[in-house]
Every structure is written in C-alpha cells, then in structure tokens.
C-alpha cells in the first residue's frame, strides 16, 4: 500500500493512501487523528491477533468501523445504508476498503511516528 503523510494549513496531520485504499487515509486523518491512545489500542490488538491470542478485532470510530479477521483488514463506512435495492451491491462495495494485516500494521506504525 502506498501512502503519504503531510500537515495541512492548520497544522493538522493528513494521510493519503493509494486509490484502492484511500479510505484508510481518511480513517487515519479523521477517525484516529492524533489520538495516540486509540492508535496504541489498535496496535496492541494487532499484536494479539498475530500471537493468536484473539480471533478477530473490531474498532468502531466516528466515521468508520475497522474489522480485522485472520490476516485481512476491512474498513467500512458507518451508516452505509441505501434505500434503493438495485444500487445496494455497488453502494456496499464503495463503502469498504481492505488490505492485508502486515500492510495495515506498517501504515499505522508510520502514522504513529509521523504524528509525534
């Protein structure tokens, strides 16, 4: 996963990820931001997953829900319901992004270092 971190005009950190994973950049920028406690909670959960101490993990944020099962990370936009059934499948696909656990762990560690 390619990503880039920068600071906006107000001095707030901002993350941008490649097009397939752009929701992860939005999640870092808006759901986690500089909340080091939440970042550490998610990193601790990743370690517990890797050690097989827990089978899965879910982190519900302001805008997204992060779900980790096995070695797959899924980010789902909260409140992603549509009233038009014919568009439901396409809509649901647009509201999710995924990546591997190793890539996600690296992204989160780099974000933590960036916001120090």
PDB file of C-alpha atoms in Angstrom:
ATOM      1  CA  UNK A   1       0.000   0.000   0.000  1.00  0.00           C
ATOM      2  CA  UNK A   2       1.367   3.394  -0.993  1.00  0.00           C
ATOM      3  CA  UNK A   3       0.711   6.283   1.352  1.00  0.00           C
ATOM      4  CA  UNK A   4       1.788   9.821   2.026  1.00  0.00           C
ATOM      5  CA  UNK A   5       1.515  11.932   5.162  1.00  0.00           C
ATOM      6  CA  UNK A   6       1.544  15.696   5.333  1.00  0.00           C
ATOM      7  CA  UNK A   7       0.423  18.539   7.524  1.00  0.00           C
ATOM      8  CA  UNK A   8      -2.406  20.778   6.338  1.00  0.00           C
ATOM      9  CA  UNK A   9      -2.523  24.593   6.550  1.00  0.00           C
ATOM     10  CA  UNK A  10      -3.870  24.417  10.095  1.00  0.00           C
ATOM     11  CA  UNK A  11      -1.058  22.127  11.225  1.00  0.00           C
ATOM     12  CA  UNK A  12      -3.244  19.015  11.365  1.00  0.00           C
ATOM     13  CA  UNK A  13      -1.797  15.739  10.105  1.00  0.00           C
ATOM     14  CA  UNK A  14      -3.354  14.298   6.977  1.00  0.00           C
ATOM     15  CA  UNK A  15      -2.940  10.893   5.332  1.00  0.00           C
ATOM     16  CA  UNK A  16      -3.454   9.953   1.714  1.00  0.00           C
ATOM     17  CA  UNK A  17      -3.387   6.346   0.509  1.00  0.00           C
ATOM     18  CA  UNK A  18      -3.476   4.932  -2.997  1.00  0.00           C
ATOM     19  CA  UNK A  19      -6.850   4.802  -4.743  1.00  0.00           C
ATOM     20  CA  UNK A  20      -7.760   1.229  -3.727  1.00  0.00           C
ATOM     21  CA  UNK A  21      -7.139   2.061  -0.073  1.00  0.00           C
ATOM     22  CA  UNK A  22      -7.984   5.756   0.065  1.00  0.00           C
ATOM     23  CA  UNK A  23     -10.496   5.162   2.876  1.00  0.00           C
ATOM     24  CA  UNK A  24      -7.571   4.218   5.141  1.00  0.00           C
ATOM     25  CA  UNK A  25      -6.112   7.705   4.665  1.00  0.00           C
ATOM     26  CA  UNK A  26      -9.448   9.257   5.549  1.00  0.00           C
ATOM     27  CA  UNK A  27      -9.739   6.941   8.569  1.00  0.00           C
ATOM     28  CA  UNK A  28      -6.288   7.921   9.827  1.00  0.00           C
ATOM     29  CA  UNK A  29      -6.903  11.626   9.262  1.00  0.00           C
ATOM     30  CA  UNK A  30     -10.428  11.841  10.662  1.00  0.00           C
ATOM     31  CA  UNK A  31     -11.197   8.879  12.922  1.00  0.00           C
ATOM     32  CA  UNK A  32      -7.805   8.464  14.602  1.00  0.00           C
ATOM     33  CA  UNK A  33      -6.087  11.776  14.004  1.00  0.00           C
ATOM     34  CA  UNK A  34      -3.612  12.364  16.808  1.00  0.00           C
ATOM     35  CA  UNK A  35      -5.379  10.088  19.312  1.00  0.00           C
ATOM     36  CA  UNK A  36      -2.311   8.139  20.440  1.00  0.00           C
ATOM     37  CA  UNK A  37      -4.331   6.084  22.912  1.00  0.00           C
ATOM     38  CA  UNK A  38      -6.582   4.709  20.150  1.00  0.00           C
ATOM     39  CA  UNK A  39      -3.578   4.078  17.922  1.00  0.00           C
ATOM     40  CA  UNK A  40      -1.910   2.083  20.696  1.00  0.00           C
ATOM     41  CA  UNK A  41      -5.125   0.132  21.333  1.00  0.00           C
ATOM     42  CA  UNK A  42      -5.303  -0.905  17.668  1.00  0.00           C
ATOM     43  CA  UNK A  43      -1.574  -1.752  17.565  1.00  0.00           C
ATOM     44  CA  UNK A  44      -1.962  -3.876  20.721  1.00  0.00           C
ATOM     45  CA  UNK A  45      -4.901  -5.670  19.115  1.00  0.00           C
ATOM     46  CA  UNK A  46      -2.767  -6.378  16.035  1.00  0.00           C
ATOM     47  CA  UNK A  47      -0.088  -7.949  18.219  1.00  0.00           C
ATOM     48  CA  UNK A  48      -2.727 -10.075  19.967  1.00  0.00           C
ATOM     49  CA  UNK A  49      -4.053 -11.179  16.581  1.00  0.00           C
ATOM     50  CA  UNK A  50      -0.588 -12.067  15.324  1.00  0.00           C
ATOM     51  CA  UNK A  51       0.065 -14.098  18.501  1.00  0.00           C
ATOM     52  CA  UNK A  52      -3.340 -15.772  18.037  1.00  0.00           C
ATOM     53  CA  UNK A  53      -4.478 -14.537  21.461  1.00  0.00           C
ATOM     54  CA  UNK A  54      -7.710 -13.215  19.920  1.00  0.00           C
ATOM     55  CA  UNK A  55      -9.579 -14.454  16.821  1.00  0.00           C
ATOM     56  CA  UNK A  56     -10.679 -11.058  15.481  1.00  0.00           C
ATOM     57  CA  UNK A  57     -10.939  -7.384  16.371  1.00  0.00           C
ATOM     58  CA  UNK A  58     -13.303  -4.500  15.713  1.00  0.00           C
ATOM     59  CA  UNK A  59     -12.759  -0.783  16.323  1.00  0.00           C
ATOM     60  CA  UNK A  60     -15.790   1.475  15.844  1.00  0.00           C
ATOM     61  CA  UNK A  61     -14.862   5.058  15.101  1.00  0.00           C
ATOM     62  CA  UNK A  62     -16.746   8.239  14.323  1.00  0.00           C
ATOM     63  CA  UNK A  63     -16.918   7.586  10.591  1.00  0.00           C
ATOM     64  CA  UNK A  64     -15.591   4.062  10.026  1.00  0.00           C
ATOM     65  CA  UNK A  65     -15.614   0.612  11.550  1.00  0.00           C
ATOM     66  CA  UNK A  66     -12.339  -1.288  11.363  1.00  0.00           C
ATOM     67  CA  UNK A  67     -12.612  -5.084  11.347  1.00  0.00           C
ATOM     68  CA  UNK A  68      -9.645  -7.445  11.428  1.00  0.00           C
ATOM     69  CA  UNK A  69     -10.193 -11.151  10.832  1.00  0.00           C
ATOM     70  CA  UNK A  70      -7.367 -13.569  10.144  1.00  0.00           C
ATOM     71  CA  UNK A  71      -4.879 -11.540   8.100  1.00  0.00           C
ATOM     72  CA  UNK A  72      -7.427  -9.264   6.427  1.00  0.00           C
ATOM     73  CA  UNK A  73      -8.321  -5.725   7.446  1.00  0.00           C
ATOM     74  CA  UNK A  74     -11.668  -4.282   6.331  1.00  0.00           C
ATOM     75  CA  UNK A  75     -12.663  -0.653   6.766  1.00  0.00           C
ATOM     76  CA  UNK A  76     -16.392   0.040   6.429  1.00  0.00           C
ATOM     77  CA  UNK A  77     -18.062   3.425   6.374  1.00  0.00           C
ATOM     78  CA  UNK A  78     -20.594   3.688   9.193  1.00  0.00           C
ATOM     79  CA  UNK A  79     -24.215   4.310   8.209  1.00  0.00           C
ATOM     80  CA  UNK A  80     -23.723   2.949   4.672  1.00  0.00           C
ATOM     81  CA  UNK A  81     -27.326   2.048   4.015  1.00  0.00           C
ATOM     82  CA  UNK A  82     -29.150   2.814   0.795  1.00  0.00           C
ATOM     83  CA  UNK A  83     -32.868   2.750   0.179  1.00  0.00           C
ATOM     84  CA  UNK A  84     -32.537   1.636  -3.455  1.00  0.00           C
ATOM     85  CA  UNK A  85     -32.097  -2.118  -3.608  1.00  0.00           C
ATOM     86  CA  UNK A  86     -30.856  -2.060  -7.202  1.00  0.00           C
ATOM     87  CA  UNK A  87     -27.851   0.013  -6.083  1.00  0.00           C
ATOM     88  CA  UNK A  88     -27.210  -1.782  -2.789  1.00  0.00           C
ATOM     89  CA  UNK A  89     -24.445  -4.079  -4.050  1.00  0.00           C
ATOM     90  CA  UNK A  90     -22.457  -1.309  -5.771  1.00  0.00           C
ATOM     91  CA  UNK A  91     -23.026   1.030  -2.840  1.00  0.00           C
ATOM     92  CA  UNK A  92     -21.757  -1.508  -0.301  1.00  0.00           C
ATOM     93  CA  UNK A  93     -18.603  -2.130  -2.344  1.00  0.00           C
ATOM     94  CA  UNK A  94     -17.823   1.587  -2.465  1.00  0.00           C
ATOM     95  CA  UNK A  95     -18.194   1.859   1.295  1.00  0.00           C
ATOM     96  CA  UNK A  96     -15.494  -0.731   2.060  1.00  0.00           C
ATOM     97  CA  UNK A  97     -11.753  -0.892   1.662  1.00  0.00           C
ATOM     98  CA  UNK A  98      -9.439  -3.727   2.523  1.00  0.00           C
ATOM     99  CA  UNK A  99      -5.782  -4.596   2.872  1.00  0.00           C
ATOM    100  CA  UNK A 100      -3.506  -7.177   4.418  1.00  0.00           C
ATOM    101  CA  UNK A 101      -2.641  -7.107   8.100  1.00  0.00           C
ATOM    102  CA  UNK A 102       1.092  -6.584   7.533  1.00  0.00           C
ATOM    103  CA  UNK A 103       0.484  -3.547   5.288  1.00  0.00           C
ATOM    104  CA  UNK A 104      -2.006  -2.127   7.773  1.00  0.00           C
ATOM    105  CA  UNK A 105       0.346  -2.570  10.723  1.00  0.00           C
ATOM    106  CA  UNK A 106       3.104  -0.777   8.793  1.00  0.00           C
ATOM    107  CA  UNK A 107       0.740   2.066   7.864  1.00  0.00           C
ATOM    108  CA  UNK A 108      -0.390   2.517  11.466  1.00  0.00           C
ATOM    109  CA  UNK A 109       3.170   2.430  12.847  1.00  0.00           C
ATOM    110  CA  UNK A 110       4.273   5.040  10.311  1.00  0.00           C
ATOM    111  CA  UNK A 111       1.275   7.238  11.188  1.00  0.00           C
ATOM    112  CA  UNK A 112       2.142   6.986  14.888  1.00  0.00           C
ATOM    113  CA  UNK A 113       5.710   8.074  14.135  1.00  0.00           C
ATOM    114  CA  UNK A 114       4.505  10.928  11.896  1.00  0.00           C
ATOM    115  CA  UNK A 115       2.186  12.498  14.483  1.00  0.00           C
ATOM    116  CA  UNK A 116       4.790  12.598  17.285  1.00  0.00           C
TER     117      UNK A 116
END
